[in-house]
């Protein structure tokens, strides 16, 4: 199948290979939570809520020198076309929960909050490829909203390789083509990679190109999140009346 | 700007799912006109001259008039994205042609992504059909072009759809039909290329009126698609690809999965307008009708279709199916055929393309404005005659032309089509050679500039940097030589044989290192993959790789340093392989011998030089290896290859004779086989899932049937249980005359199928077996200059040795399979083309030389027999009685394969020698054919 039209150079949805989908982020969407955010990448829409730092509920898990970070990923039953009823805690969501937790833990300054716990809940409201990346981005924003100390923002973006072209930010159709899908999580300012996943084989030189493309994507996302956060801070500032 | 497209889709389980896709609209899509001031013109293509206009075509114009669009007379065409997509969905072949048109830099075709442009995207309106929506999108795009370009250029919409044209004119666009547009160009030659609109149109009705007898239905109407789908589901109809018998166009087979057998279809009316290769729906006939259908074929046989004299088939794939009309006519022989027979009720997918042939001779009609209707006869006998309309009949009658099919409706006996182009005069050697190439889908165009750009700078010489590569071994000091047919310029293999101090020999096979120059992913590589193999015609060679590579850089010529890929064995004097080593190397061949020279050196006992000693050593090793191979059960099959002597000036054949096989040939063959086997083992052990190997399936009992029948008729009992048993019984099949054994071997050869390439991941290990060579593994490694398979194997071997990485294509199983399929297809076509070329030259040779010669009878028929002429490697029918006469005075004995004339003692039995006369006759003007008559 032609995922990139050889004559026009456009992808199926009209993007160029190095273009991302529209992204949109919003902070403070769940009033109950300490911090929350909604993040959209095209038709992929996820919501994240952060609770904490708070007292550790299960004392046996308590860490004396750092905070405990927990993450729960779930997909709403209505998030995909077929509205399937999904069991909770299946392999895939356990894996994604772990991935999100690990890549975010790299930026949270956990040693500042010993004997406490931070809970991150992410839920996919609408899935159209790249849910992993969208979840990380939403969780980062929610953590920032909750005022949890972090050394940098972790942002994520995926890139694939189809029709001998590296493609940025695969949507569901491109994702299900079965080609390689590289998801990168990046500490944008420090230029450090916190997450790198790929479930296919790719020659080394091509892989480097694809990964570089995903990194560019992460940086673009970071830029956008910065703007959103800055705007949010300005509003808070004006509300305080200064 | 964002639009979302949403539609409802049915899943495989039958549930309805709403699908929502994003659809981005952009403002950075350019119009593609060079004169445009507001757009980026770096990729612009369109530059209409003052009087001409930019034309926008609709989907049906592309689908029906692709031949016209391909003509350089049509240019400055905007292909809208919506048209491109519709064409892709309707006809992939046309889509590919359109794609190559649009990417051809010499043509001014521009693809405009109207679906992604902010101003030209249209949303489907309520109650609007997709077709109407697309028509509207085309008009909106045309209007956008008109306003965007302002007065700079005219925009003309070309559509044959009346409604669309009317709406376009209402909206202030200029719109025309294809015909009126072509007329306005003032190029009458282009008019012939215009495909006729559907036969329901007025135009066609005139024609039908001229032949009132044909007004009645000739064929049964095809069932509507909905009925076919329900029929397929309910099991009344069966779907499959129709294959017409190459030797009897009135018989076709449909391989059906639903009944797990081939359905036979007899006669054109049962085939119901299906062409070879069409996907059709078939209805089974009731059992009583099977026989009826079979015999009706004779009555249907009103066209004069006779079997021609042709080359002796080399394998079962070339040979006629063993159901000759003679058997069908005397139906009593096989009571009720076990095979189901059926008739076509509908065509699911057409496989129409263009065909090569000539017009049926006819008188020039008077008047009619110069337009004449003519019947086109394809060279491929499986294709029915095609009716075309032409304005240049006088010109075309003695020409080979290409014709494309447009439609076939049930009122007309023949399909109608249109003229595409002329190849040349019938009978002219160049024309007929080109016909051979076109018929076999062989690309003989010169290599494109992009491909040539991938060549190393010329003149190429060996540089010390090549040696600096640690993976490349310097073997220049070794006494390497090559042995090839005389005049061979693409030398891809060379050998050496050095005695070692311990009494063993080091034997090396050096193969041209083509992959050092052909890198994966380059256009050179893609072109070679597409061509698959070099094609050898009698008078020329069509290369797989450009000439500098084929004849110079890669060719292992003598006295120059060349890069090679070497297989080195240590062998004992009794030809046991002690060790095998593979390496890239540099060699300097000391002699490029021909088979004759090599043989002469070995035979000349006075010569004691080192080269001759090497040759003798190799020969003795080869003899042992060959003996061992035969003991394992390898078949020595014989083919009747002929060789022409060609006049250097006129390129006409001067002499014709059997190709002689010498010991030297067998020696080289033996080492090449050994190298191939060694390489196959190596690559399979490293890449068990993605190696390219070659297998030869064992022939089935059914395939060997004709051989057994013939053998039984002469009182010979062949054991065909295994290749070893067959090899043994072939060895024991000696008759009174020396040629008998060879004849039996030739007959055996034609029962075998051909060996095929495959990807090792697709089959299980037991299926890898090569029947003919009796080896469990085989591949092709030794001719990378002329076979692409060898190029792939070279890459695999290099990767297995860790010299280079494996190109990504090998990780893609389906793609590897499709490469193997393409190689098989190209390989087969190349062989067919070579055979056709030899047939053509045989005809040219006998044109001036009627000859009397000896022939052997190979098959008895009701009205004569088929003879094989060993001297010229051809076979053909000899008729004992005229066509139409029922076997009057001759008695045919099918069991003993014998014809007798009662009352006399004249009998002809199979394998008997007869004297025949060969002469070229022209029963119809411009249709020469070789005729064999009994003396």
GROMACS .gro file of C-alpha atoms in nm, chain A residues 2 5-8 10-16 19-22 41-43 81-83 128 171 173 201-203 206, chain B residues 1-2 4 15 17-18 20-24 26 28-29 81 84-85 88 95 98-99 102-103 111-113 116 808 811:
model
   58
    2UNK     CA    1   0.119   0.350  -0.074
    5UNK     CA    2   0.196   0.893  -0.255
    6UNK     CA    3   0.497   0.866  -0.487
    7UNK     CA    4   0.370   1.143  -0.713
    8UNK     CA    5   0.250   1.405  -0.468
   10UNK     CA    6   0.170   1.339   0.067
   11UNK     CA    7   0.062   1.087   0.325
   12UNK     CA    8  -0.286   0.941   0.331
   13UNK     CA    9  -0.421   1.221   0.547
   14UNK     CA   10  -0.251   1.500   0.354
   15UNK     CA   11   0.055   1.549   0.572
   16UNK     CA   12   0.413   1.553   0.447
   19UNK     CA   13   0.482   1.676   0.962
   20UNK     CA   14   0.307   1.613   1.291
   21UNK     CA   15  -0.064   1.606   1.343
   22UNK     CA   16  -0.232   1.899   1.512
   41UNK     CA   17  -0.251   1.456   1.880
   42UNK     CA   18  -0.485   1.465   1.586
   43UNK     CA   19  -0.770   1.231   1.671
   81UNK     CA   20  -1.423   0.223   1.660
   82UNK     CA   21  -1.546  -0.114   1.777
   83UNK     CA   22  -1.626  -0.015   2.141
  128UNK     CA   23  -0.589   0.702   1.662
  171UNK     CA   24  -0.171   0.766   1.290
  173UNK     CA   25  -0.373   0.347   0.968
  201UNK     CA   26   1.386  -0.467   1.272
  202UNK     CA   27   1.550  -0.175   1.099
  203UNK     CA   28   1.902  -0.134   0.959
  206UNK     CA   29   1.790   0.405   0.873
  243UNK     CA   30  -0.702   2.349   0.812
  244UNK     CA   31  -0.851   2.028   0.935
  246UNK     CA   32  -1.246   1.505   0.924
  257UNK     CA   33  -2.046  -0.552   1.199
  259UNK     CA   34  -1.810   0.042   1.235
  260UNK     CA   35  -1.787   0.412   1.202
  262UNK     CA   36  -1.316   0.873   1.141
  263UNK     CA   37  -1.002   0.984   0.965
  264UNK     CA   38  -0.826   1.314   0.972
  265UNK     CA   39  -0.790   1.496   0.646
  266UNK     CA   40  -0.557   1.792   0.637
  268UNK     CA   41  -0.313   2.281   0.291
  270UNK     CA   42   0.119   2.504   0.006
  271UNK     CA   43   0.013   2.302  -0.297
  323UNK     CA   44  -0.547   1.341  -0.719
  326UNK     CA   45  -0.545   0.917  -0.967
  327UNK     CA   46  -0.721   0.748  -0.674
  330UNK     CA   47  -0.604   0.309  -0.881
  337UNK     CA   48  -0.271   0.326  -1.275
  340UNK     CA   49  -0.033   0.668  -1.550
  341UNK     CA   50   0.215   0.676  -1.266
  344UNK     CA   51   0.350   1.139  -1.445
  345UNK     CA   52   0.700   1.064  -1.322
  353UNK     CA   53  -0.034   1.568  -1.043
  354UNK     CA   54  -0.239   1.820  -0.851
  355UNK     CA   55  -0.344   1.717  -0.502
  358UNK     CA   56  -0.561   1.828   0.000
 1050UNK     CA   57   1.656  -0.453   0.442
 1053UNK     CA   58   1.366  -0.893   0.616
   0.00000   0.00000   0.00000
